[in-house]
CSV table of C-alpha atoms in Angstrom, one decimal:
chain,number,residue,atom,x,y,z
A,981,UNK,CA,42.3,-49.7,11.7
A,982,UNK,CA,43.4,-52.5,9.5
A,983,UNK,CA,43.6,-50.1,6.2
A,984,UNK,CA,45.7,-51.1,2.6
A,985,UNK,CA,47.0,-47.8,0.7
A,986,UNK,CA,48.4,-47.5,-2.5
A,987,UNK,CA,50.1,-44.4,-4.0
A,988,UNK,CA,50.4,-43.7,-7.6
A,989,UNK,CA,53.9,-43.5,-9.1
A,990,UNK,CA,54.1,-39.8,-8.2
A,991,UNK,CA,53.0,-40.5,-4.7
A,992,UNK,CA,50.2,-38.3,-4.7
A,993,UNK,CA,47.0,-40.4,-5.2
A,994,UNK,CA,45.4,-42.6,-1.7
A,995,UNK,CA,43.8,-45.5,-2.2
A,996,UNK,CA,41.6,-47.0,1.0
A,997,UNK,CA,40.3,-50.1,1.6
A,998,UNK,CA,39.0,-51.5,4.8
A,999,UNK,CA,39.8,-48.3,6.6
A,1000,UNK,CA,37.0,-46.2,8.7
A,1001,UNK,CA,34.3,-47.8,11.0
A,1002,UNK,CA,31.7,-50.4,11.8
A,1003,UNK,CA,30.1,-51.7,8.0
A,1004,UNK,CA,31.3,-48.6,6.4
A,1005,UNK,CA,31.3,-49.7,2.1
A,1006,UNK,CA,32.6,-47.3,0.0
A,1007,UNK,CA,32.9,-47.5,-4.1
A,1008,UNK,CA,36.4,-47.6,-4.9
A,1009,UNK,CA,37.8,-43.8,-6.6
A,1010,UNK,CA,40.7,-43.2,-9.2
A,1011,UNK,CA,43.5,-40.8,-8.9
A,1012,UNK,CA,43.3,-38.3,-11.9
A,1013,UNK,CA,46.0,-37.2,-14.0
A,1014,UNK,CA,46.9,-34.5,-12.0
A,1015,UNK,CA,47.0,-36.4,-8.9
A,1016,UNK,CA,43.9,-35.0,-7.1
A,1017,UNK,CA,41.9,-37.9,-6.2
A,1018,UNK,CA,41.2,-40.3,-3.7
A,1019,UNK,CA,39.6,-43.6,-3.8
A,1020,UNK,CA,38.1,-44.9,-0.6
A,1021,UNK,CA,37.0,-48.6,-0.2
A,1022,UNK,CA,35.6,-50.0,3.4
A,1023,UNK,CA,36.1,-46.1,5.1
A,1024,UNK,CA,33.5,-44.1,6.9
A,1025,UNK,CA,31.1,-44.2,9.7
A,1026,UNK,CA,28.4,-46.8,10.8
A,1027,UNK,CA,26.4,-48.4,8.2
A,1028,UNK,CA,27.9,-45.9,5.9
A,1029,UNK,CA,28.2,-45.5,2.4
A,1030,UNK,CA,30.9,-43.1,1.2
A,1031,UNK,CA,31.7,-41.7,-2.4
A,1032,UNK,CA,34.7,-41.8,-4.0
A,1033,UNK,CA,35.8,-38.5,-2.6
A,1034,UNK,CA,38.2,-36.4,-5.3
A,1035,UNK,CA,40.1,-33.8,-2.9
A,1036,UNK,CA,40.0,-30.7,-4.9
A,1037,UNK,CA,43.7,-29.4,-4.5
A,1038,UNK,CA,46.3,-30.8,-6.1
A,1039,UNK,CA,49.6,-30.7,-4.7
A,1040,UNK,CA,50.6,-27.3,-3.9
A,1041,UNK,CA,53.9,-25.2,-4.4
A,1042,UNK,CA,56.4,-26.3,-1.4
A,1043,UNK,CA,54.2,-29.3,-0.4
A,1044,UNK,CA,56.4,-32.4,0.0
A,1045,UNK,CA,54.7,-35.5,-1.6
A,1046,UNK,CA,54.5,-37.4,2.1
A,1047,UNK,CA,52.7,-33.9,3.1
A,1048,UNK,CA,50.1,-34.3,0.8
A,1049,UNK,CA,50.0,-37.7,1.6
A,1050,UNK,CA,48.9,-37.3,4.7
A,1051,UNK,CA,46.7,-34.4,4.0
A,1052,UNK,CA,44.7,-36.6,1.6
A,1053,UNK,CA,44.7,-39.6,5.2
A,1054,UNK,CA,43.3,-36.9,6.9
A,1055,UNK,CA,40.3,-36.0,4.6
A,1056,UNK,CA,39.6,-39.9,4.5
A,1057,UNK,CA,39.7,-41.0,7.4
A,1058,UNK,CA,38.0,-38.1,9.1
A,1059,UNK,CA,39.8,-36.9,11.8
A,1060,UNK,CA,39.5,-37.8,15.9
A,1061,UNK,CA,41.5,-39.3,17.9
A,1062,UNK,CA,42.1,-42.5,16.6
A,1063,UNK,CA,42.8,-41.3,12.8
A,1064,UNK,CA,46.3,-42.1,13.0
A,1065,UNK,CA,47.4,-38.9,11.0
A,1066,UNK,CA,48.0,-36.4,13.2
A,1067,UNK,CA,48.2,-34.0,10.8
A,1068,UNK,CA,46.2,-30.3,11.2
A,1069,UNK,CA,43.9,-29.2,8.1
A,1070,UNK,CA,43.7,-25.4,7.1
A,1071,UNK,CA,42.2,-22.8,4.7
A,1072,UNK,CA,39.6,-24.9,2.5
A,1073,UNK,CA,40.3,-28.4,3.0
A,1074,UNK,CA,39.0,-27.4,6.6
A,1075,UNK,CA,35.9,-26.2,4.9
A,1076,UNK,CA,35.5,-29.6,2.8
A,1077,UNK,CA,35.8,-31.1,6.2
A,1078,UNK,CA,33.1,-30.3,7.4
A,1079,UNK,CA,30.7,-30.8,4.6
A,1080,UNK,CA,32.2,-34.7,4.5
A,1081,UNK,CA,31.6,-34.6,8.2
A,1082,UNK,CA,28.2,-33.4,7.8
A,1083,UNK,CA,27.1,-36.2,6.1
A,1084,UNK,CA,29.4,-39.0,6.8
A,1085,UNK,CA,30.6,-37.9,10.1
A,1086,UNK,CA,30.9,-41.2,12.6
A,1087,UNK,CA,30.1,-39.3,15.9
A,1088,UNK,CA,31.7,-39.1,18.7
A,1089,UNK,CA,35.2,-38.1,17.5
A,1090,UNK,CA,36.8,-34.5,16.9
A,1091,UNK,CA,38.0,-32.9,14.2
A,1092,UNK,CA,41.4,-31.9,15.1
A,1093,UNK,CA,40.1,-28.7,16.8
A,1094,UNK,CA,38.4,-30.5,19.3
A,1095,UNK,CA,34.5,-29.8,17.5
A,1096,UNK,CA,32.6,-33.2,17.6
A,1097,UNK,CA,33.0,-34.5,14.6
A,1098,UNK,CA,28.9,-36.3,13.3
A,1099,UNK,CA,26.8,-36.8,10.8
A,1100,UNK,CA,23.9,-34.0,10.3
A,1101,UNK,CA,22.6,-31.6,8.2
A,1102,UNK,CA,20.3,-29.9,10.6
A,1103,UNK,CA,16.5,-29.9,10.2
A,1104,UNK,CA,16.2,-26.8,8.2
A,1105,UNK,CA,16.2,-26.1,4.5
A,1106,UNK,CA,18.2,-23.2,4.8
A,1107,UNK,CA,21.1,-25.3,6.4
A,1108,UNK,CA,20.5,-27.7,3.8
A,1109,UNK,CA,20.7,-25.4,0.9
A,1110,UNK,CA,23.9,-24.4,2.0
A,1111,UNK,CA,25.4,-27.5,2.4
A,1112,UNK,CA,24.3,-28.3,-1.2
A,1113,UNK,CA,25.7,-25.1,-2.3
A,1114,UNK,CA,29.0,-26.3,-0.4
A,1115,UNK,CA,29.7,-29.6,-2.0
A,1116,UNK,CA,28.6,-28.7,-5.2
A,1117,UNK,CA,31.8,-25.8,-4.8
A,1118,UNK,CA,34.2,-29.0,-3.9
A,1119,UNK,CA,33.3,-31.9,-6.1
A,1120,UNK,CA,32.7,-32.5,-9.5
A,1121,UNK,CA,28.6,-33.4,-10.6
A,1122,UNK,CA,28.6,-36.9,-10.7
A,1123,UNK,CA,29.9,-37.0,-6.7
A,1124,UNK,CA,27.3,-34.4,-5.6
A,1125,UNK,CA,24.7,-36.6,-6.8
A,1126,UNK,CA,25.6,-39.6,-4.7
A,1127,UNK,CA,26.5,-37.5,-1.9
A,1128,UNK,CA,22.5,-35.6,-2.4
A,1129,UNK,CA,21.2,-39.5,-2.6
A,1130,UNK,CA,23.2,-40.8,0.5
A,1131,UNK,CA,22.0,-37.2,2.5
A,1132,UNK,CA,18.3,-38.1,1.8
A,1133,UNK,CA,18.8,-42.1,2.4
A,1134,UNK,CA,21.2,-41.8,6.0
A,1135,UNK,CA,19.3,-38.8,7.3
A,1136,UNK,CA,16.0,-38.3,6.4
A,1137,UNK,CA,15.7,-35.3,4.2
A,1138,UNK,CA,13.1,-36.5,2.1
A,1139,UNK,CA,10.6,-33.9,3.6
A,1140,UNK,CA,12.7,-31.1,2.6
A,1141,UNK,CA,12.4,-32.1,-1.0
A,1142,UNK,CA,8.6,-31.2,-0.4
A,1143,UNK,CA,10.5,-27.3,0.0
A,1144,UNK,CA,10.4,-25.4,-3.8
A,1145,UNK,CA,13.6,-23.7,-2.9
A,1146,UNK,CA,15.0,-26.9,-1.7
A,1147,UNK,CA,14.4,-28.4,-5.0
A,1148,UNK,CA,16.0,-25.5,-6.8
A,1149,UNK,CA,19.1,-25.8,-4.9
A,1150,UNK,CA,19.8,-30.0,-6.1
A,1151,UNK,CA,21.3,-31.2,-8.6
A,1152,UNK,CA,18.8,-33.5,-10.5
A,1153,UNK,CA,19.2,-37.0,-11.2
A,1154,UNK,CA,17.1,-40.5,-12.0
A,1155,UNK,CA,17.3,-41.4,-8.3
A,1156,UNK,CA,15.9,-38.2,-7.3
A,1157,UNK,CA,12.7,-38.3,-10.0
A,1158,UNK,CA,12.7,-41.7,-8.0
A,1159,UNK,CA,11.9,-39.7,-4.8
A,1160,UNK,CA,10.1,-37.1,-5.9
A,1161,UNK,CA,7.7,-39.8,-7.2
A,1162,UNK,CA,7.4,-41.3,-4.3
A,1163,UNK,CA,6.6,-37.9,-2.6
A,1164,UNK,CA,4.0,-37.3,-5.1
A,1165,UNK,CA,1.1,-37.3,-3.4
A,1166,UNK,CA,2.5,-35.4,-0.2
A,1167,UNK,CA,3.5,-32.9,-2.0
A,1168,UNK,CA,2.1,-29.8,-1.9
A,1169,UNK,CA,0.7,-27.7,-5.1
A,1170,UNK,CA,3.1,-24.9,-4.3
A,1171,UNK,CA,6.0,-27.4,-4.8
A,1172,UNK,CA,4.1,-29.2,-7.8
A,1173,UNK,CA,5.1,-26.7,-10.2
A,1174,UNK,CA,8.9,-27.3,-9.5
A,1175,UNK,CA,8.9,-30.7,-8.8
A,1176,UNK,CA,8.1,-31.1,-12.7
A,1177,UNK,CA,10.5,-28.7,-13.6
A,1178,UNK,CA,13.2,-30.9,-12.1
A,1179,UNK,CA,11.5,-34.0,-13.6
A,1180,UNK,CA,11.2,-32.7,-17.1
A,1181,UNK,CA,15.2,-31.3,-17.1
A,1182,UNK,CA,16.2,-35.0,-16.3
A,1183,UNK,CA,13.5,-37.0,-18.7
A,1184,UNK,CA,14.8,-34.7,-21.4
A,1185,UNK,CA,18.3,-35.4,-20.4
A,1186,UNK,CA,17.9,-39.1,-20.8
A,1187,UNK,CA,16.3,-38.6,-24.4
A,1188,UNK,CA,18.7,-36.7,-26.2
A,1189,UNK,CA,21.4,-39.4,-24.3
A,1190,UNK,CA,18.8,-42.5,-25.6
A,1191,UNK,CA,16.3,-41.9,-28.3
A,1192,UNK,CA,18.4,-41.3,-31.4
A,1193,UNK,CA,20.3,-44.5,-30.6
A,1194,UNK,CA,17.1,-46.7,-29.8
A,1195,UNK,CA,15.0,-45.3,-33.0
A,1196,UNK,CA,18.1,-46.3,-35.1
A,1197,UNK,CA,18.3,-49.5,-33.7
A,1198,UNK,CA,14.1,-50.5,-33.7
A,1199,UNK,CA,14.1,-49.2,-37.5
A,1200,UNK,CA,17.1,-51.8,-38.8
A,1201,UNK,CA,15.0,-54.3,-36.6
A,1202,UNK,CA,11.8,-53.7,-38.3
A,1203,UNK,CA,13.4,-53.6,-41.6
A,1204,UNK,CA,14.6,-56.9,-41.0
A,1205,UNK,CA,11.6,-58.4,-39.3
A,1206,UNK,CA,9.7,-57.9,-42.7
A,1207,UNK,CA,10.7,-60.8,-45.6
A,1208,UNK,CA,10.0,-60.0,-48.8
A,1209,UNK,CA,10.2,-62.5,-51.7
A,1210,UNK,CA,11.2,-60.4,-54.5
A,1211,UNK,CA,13.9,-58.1,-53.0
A,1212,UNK,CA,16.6,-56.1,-54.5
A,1213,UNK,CA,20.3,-57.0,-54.5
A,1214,UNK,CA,21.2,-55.3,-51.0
A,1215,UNK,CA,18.0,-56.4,-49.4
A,1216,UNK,CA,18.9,-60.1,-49.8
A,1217,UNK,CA,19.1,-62.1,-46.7
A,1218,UNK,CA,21.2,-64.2,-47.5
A,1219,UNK,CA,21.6,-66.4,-44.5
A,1220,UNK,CA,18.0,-67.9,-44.8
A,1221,UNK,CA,17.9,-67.9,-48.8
A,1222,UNK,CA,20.9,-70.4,-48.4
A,1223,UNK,CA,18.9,-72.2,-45.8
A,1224,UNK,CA,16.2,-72.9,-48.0
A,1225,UNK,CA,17.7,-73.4,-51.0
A,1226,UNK,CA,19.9,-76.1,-49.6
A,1227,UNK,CA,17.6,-78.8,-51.4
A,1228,UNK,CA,19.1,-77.3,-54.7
A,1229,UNK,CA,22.7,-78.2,-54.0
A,1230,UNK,CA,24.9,-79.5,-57.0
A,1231,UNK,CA,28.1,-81.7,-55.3
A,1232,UNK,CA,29.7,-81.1,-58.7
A,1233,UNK,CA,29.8,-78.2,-59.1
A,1234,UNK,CA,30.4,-77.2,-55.0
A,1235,UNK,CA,27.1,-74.6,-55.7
A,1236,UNK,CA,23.5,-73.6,-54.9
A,1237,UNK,CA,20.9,-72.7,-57.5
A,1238,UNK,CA,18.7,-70.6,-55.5
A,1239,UNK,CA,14.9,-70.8,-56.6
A,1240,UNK,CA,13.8,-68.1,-53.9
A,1241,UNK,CA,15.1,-65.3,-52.5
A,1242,UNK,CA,14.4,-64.2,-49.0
A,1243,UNK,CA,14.9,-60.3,-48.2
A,1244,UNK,CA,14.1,-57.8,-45.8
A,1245,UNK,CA,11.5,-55.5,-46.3
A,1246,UNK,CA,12.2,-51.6,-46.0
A,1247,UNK,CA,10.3,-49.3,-43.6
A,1248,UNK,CA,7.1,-48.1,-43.9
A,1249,UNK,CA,4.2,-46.4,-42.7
A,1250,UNK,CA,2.6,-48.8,-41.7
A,1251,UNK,CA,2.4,-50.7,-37.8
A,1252,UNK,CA,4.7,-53.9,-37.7
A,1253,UNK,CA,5.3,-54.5,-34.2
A,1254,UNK,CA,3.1,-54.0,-31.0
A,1255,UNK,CA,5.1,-53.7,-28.1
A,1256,UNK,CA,3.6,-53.3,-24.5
A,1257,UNK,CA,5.8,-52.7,-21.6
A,1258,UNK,CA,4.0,-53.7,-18.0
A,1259,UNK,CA,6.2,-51.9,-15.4
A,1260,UNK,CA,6.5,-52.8,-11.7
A,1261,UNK,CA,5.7,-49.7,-9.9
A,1262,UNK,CA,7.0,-50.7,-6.2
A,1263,UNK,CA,9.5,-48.6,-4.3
A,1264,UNK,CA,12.4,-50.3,-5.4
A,1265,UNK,CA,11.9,-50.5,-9.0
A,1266,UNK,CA,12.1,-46.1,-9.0
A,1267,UNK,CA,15.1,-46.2,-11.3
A,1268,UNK,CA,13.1,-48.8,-13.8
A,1269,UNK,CA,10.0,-46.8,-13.9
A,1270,UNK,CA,12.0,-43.5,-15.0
A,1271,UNK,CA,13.6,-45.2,-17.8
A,1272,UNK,CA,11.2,-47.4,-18.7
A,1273,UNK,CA,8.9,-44.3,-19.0
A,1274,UNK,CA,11.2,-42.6,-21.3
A,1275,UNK,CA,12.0,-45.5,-23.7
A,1276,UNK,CA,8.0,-45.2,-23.8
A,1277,UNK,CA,7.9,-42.0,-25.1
A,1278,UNK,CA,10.7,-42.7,-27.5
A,1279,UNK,CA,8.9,-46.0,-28.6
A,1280,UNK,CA,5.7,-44.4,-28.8
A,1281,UNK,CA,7.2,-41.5,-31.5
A,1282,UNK,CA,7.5,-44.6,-33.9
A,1283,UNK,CA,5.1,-45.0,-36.4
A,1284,UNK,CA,5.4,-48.8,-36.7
A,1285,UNK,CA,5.6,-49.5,-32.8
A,1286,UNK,CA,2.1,-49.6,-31.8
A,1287,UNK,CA,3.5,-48.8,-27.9
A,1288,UNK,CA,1.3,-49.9,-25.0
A,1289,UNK,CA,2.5,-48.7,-21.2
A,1290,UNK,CA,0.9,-50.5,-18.3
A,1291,UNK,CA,2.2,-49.5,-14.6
A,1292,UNK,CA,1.0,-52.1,-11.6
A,1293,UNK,CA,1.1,-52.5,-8.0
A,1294,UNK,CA,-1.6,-54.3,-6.6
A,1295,UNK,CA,-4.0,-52.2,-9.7
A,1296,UNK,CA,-2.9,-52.0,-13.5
A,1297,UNK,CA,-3.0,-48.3,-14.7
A,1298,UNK,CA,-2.6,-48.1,-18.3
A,1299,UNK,CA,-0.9,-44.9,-19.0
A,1300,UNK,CA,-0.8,-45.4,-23.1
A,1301,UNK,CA,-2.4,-42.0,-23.7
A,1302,UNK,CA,0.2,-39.8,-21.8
A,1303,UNK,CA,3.0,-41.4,-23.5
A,1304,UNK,CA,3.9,-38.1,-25.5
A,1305,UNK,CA,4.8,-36.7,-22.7
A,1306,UNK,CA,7.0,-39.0,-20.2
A,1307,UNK,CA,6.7,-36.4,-17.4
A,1308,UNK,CA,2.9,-37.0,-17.6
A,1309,UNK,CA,3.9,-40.6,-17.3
A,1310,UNK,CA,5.6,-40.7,-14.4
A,1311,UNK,CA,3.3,-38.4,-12.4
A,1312,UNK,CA,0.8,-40.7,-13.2
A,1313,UNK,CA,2.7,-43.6,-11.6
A,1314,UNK,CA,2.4,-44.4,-7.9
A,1315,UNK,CA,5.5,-45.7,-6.2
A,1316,UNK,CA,5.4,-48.3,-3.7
A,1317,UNK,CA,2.9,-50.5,-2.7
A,1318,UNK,CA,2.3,-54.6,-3.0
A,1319,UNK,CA,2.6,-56.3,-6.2
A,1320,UNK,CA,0.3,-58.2,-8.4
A,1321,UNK,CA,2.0,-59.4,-11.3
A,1322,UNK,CA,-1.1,-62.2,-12.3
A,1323,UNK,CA,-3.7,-59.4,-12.5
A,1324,UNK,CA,-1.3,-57.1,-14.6
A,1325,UNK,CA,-0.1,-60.0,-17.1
A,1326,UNK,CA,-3.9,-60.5,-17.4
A,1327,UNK,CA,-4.9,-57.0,-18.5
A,1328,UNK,CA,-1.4,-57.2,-21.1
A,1329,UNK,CA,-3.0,-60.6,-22.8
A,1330,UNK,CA,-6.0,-59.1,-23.0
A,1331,UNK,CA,-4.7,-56.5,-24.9
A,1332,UNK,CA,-3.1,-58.7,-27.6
A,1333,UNK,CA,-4.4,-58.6,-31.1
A,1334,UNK,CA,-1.5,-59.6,-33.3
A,1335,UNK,CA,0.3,-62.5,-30.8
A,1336,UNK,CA,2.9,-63.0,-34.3
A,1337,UNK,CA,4.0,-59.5,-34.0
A,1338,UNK,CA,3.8,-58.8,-30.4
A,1339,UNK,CA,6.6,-58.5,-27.8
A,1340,UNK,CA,5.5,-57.9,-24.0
A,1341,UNK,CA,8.0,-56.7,-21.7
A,1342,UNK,CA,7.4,-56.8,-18.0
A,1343,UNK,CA,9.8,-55.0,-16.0
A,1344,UNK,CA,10.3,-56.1,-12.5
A,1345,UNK,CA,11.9,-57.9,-9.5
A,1346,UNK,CA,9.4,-60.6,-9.8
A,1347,UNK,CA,8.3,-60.5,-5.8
A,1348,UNK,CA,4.6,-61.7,-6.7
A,1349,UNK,CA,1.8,-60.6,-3.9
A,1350,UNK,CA,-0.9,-62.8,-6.6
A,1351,UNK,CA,-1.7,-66.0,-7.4
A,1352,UNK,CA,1.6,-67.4,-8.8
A,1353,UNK,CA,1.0,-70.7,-10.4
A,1354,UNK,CA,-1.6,-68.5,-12.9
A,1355,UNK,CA,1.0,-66.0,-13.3
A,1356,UNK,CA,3.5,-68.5,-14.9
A,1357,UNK,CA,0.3,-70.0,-16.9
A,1358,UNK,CA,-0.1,-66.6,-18.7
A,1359,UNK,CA,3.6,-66.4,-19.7
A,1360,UNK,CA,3.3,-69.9,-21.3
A,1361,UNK,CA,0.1,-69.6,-23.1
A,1362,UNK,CA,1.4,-66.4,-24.6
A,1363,UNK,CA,4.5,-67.7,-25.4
A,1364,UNK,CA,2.7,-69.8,-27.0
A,1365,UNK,CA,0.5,-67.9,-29.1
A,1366,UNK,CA,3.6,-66.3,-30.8
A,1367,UNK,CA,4.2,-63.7,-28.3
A,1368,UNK,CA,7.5,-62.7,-27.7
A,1369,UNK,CA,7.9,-62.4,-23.9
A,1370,UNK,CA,10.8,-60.7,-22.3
A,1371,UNK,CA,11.3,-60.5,-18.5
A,1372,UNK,CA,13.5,-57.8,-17.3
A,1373,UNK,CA,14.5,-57.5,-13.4
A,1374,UNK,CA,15.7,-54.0,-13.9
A,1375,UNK,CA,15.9,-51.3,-16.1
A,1376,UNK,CA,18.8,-49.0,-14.8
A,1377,UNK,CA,22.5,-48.4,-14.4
A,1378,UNK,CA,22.6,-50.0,-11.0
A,1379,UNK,CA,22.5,-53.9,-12.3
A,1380,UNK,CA,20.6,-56.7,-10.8
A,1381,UNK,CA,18.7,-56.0,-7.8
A,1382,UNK,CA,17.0,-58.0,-4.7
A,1383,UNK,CA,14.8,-60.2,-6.6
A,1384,UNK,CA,12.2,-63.8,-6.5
A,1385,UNK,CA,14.9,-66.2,-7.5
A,1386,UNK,CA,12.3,-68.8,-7.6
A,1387,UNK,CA,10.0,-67.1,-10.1
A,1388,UNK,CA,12.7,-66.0,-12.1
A,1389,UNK,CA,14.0,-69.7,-12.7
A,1390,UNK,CA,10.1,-70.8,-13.4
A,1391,UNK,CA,10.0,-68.0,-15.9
A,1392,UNK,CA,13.7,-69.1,-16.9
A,1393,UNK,CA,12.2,-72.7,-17.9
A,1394,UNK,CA,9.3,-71.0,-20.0
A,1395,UNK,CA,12.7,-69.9,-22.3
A,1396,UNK,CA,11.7,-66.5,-20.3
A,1397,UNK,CA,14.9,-65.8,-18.8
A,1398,UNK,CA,14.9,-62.7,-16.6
A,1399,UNK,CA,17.7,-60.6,-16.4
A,1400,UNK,CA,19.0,-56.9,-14.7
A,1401,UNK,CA,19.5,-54.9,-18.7
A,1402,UNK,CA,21.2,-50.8,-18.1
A,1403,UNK,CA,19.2,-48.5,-20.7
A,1404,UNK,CA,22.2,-48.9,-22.9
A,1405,UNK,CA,21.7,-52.3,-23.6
A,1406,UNK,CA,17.7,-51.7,-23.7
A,1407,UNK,CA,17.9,-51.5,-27.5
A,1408,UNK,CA,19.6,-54.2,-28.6
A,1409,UNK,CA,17.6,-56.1,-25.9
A,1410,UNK,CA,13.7,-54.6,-27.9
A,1411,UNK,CA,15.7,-55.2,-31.5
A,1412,UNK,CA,16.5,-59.0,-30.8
A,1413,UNK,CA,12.6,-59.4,-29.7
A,1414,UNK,CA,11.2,-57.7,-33.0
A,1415,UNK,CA,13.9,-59.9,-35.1
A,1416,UNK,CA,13.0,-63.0,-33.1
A,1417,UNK,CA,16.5,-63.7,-32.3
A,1418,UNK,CA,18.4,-64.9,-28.6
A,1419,UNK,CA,18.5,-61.5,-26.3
A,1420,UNK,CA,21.5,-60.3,-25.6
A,1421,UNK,CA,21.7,-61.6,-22.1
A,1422,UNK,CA,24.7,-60.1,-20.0
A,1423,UNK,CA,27.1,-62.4,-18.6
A,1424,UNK,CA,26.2,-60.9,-15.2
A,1425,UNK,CA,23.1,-61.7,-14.8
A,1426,UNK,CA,22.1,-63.5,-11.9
């Protein structure tokens, strides 16, 4: 084991990296105030993906530091033979043992009591619930949610989701909507019922988090999107009345005489913007279609957004008449699937009315299954028009993802650039479009 540790000032806090078995990648962890976490980077079993793992004792009464040290080795690195350690667990850290081993376990080693120490949950719910039960007694919310994601992604529990009292016992998250989604239609009615439930608790979640924030943002935009030739003091742009009123420059005396004002316009009642958002519905774009599906709703509540949501595959579903109700949304959505980007762009343009005071929005990695060159063709000619067209290859916290670098530089040279945006970013992203301004492209993009 070729591993790098650092210790905090006090001693108390492991940092890993390159430690564990064959491709194990683990996020990096931070030690707490209090000296209770670990950070892990490169440890755990094959091909496995390990949280930052936050052991949940601090350092106890008569515990030297290189005790607790070791203790904290021990918990990361798993135990067997080769662990390097040798140190004994006891009490509860032998109980968060085993629920690490569980699911990260590498096989084939012990855990210090001479138990095989591999990854598995068994194949029945009730094991299951317990084991959820278990780490959500150990570690803190945002850990039991990757650890849920990486049970269902390393060992197949997907089918167990299909279980109401297996959906009762998670904690809920966007990447589980993602696959109860994409259960959907194996699901049966008896689970239905719940599966909503959990759905609804995390959509409504991610409004009160985002829609105060985006309708804030879209009204200034709209408000400055209108021009008004006769505005008040405080409504005077003044940036484009200098621009053109720079004819009426006097050299002597250093000043502008303004013959026109230019000001934004206040908000009304009345529809200023039509905003459609196409969303890739394949298997990896789950995250995207969650959001996207919420920012919908929230768009939709504006009076002057006229909102427009198209999901797509290989068919175009246009879901703009659930759009009240974001749950509705994304049960009407079909993960997975091919992907024919042409035929959806086509419905979108067809769909345009006001090409001035439209933005279209297509949300996806950009991996087209249709007729390419025609594809690109419709993003020109309704850039062209006046549309404003923004290509985004993700709409989640996870950044960038696997995507058609080829179409995404063609779409790049229509002044199309795709990028990964996190919902955070989303509204300054939608208010540049309605203003007509350069998007707010992160540095990261690739």
């Amino acid at each position: 084991m070729a591993g790098v540790a650092e210790a905090g000032s006090d001693g108390t806090g492991v940092g890993v990296s390159g430690a564990g078995g064959v491709g194990g990648v683990v996020p990096g962890g931070e030690v707490g105030s209090d000296g209770a976490g670990v950070g892990v980077s490169g440890a755990g079993g094959a091909g496995g993906v390990v949280p930052a793992v936050p052991v949940v004792e601090a350092v106890g009464v008569g515990v030297g530091v290189g005790d607790e040290r070791l203790r904290r080795w021990r918990l990361v690195l798993g135990g067997g033979s080769a662990e390097g350690t040798g140190g004994a667990l006891s009490g509860r850290d032998v109980a968060v043992d085993r629920a690490l081993a569980a699911l990260y376990g590498g096989g084939g080693e012990t855990d210090g009591r001479g138990r095989e120490r591999a990854a598995g949950l068994g194949a029945s719910a009730p094991s299951v619930a317990r084991w959820l039960g278990d780490i959500r007694t150990y570690f803190p919310s945002s850990v039991v949610q990757v650890m849920q994601r990486d049970a269902i992604d390393r060992l197949g529990l997907s089918t167990l989701l299909l279980e109401p009292e297996m959906l009762e016992a998670v904690d809920a998250d966007v990447h589980l909507v993602g696959t109860l989604l994409s259960l959907n239609k194996a699901m049966p009615e008896t689970t239905k019922e719940t599966a909503r439930a959990v759905v609804r608790k995390v959509v409504e979640d991610l409004e009160k988090r985002l829609a105060t924030r985006t309708r804030a943002t879209l009204t200034g935009a709209l408000d400055r999107s209108a021009r008004v030739s006769r505005p008040r003091h405080h409504d005077i742009d003044w940036n484009r009345t200098i621009a053109v009123n720079l004819k009426n420059y006097l050299p002597e005396y250093r000043t502008i005489v303004p013959d026109r004002l230019i000001g934004y316009g206040r908000a009304s009642r009345s529809v200023k913007k039509d905003v459609i958002l196409c969303i890739d519905q394949s298997g990896s774009m789950a995250a995207s279609v969650v959001y996207a599906s919420v920012f919908g709703a929230v768009l939709g509540s504006m009076r002057s957004l006229n909102t427009r949501l198209v999901v797509f595959d290989t068919n175009v579903v246009d879901l703009t008449d659930q759009l009240d109700d974001p749950v509705d949304v994304l049960f009407g959505t079909q993960l997975g699937g091919g992907t024919d980007i042409n035929r959806a762009l086509a419905y979108c343009q067809s769909q345009i009315t006001r090409p001035a005071d439209t933005v279209v929005v297509l949300i996806s990695d950009l991996y087209e299954g249709g007729i390419r060159n025609e594809m690109l063709k419709r993003v020109a000619a309704m850039k062209a028009s006046g549309v404003r067209f923004v290509t985004l290859l993700a709409l989640s916290d996870e950044g960038a993802p696997a995507y058609d670098r080829e179409h995404a530089a063609a779409l790049a040279a229509l002044d199309a650039p795709a990028f990964a945006c996190t919902p955070d970013l989303f509204p300054e992203v939608m208010a540049a479009a309605i203003e007509k301004r350069p998007l707010p492209i992160p540095d990261t993009a690739g």
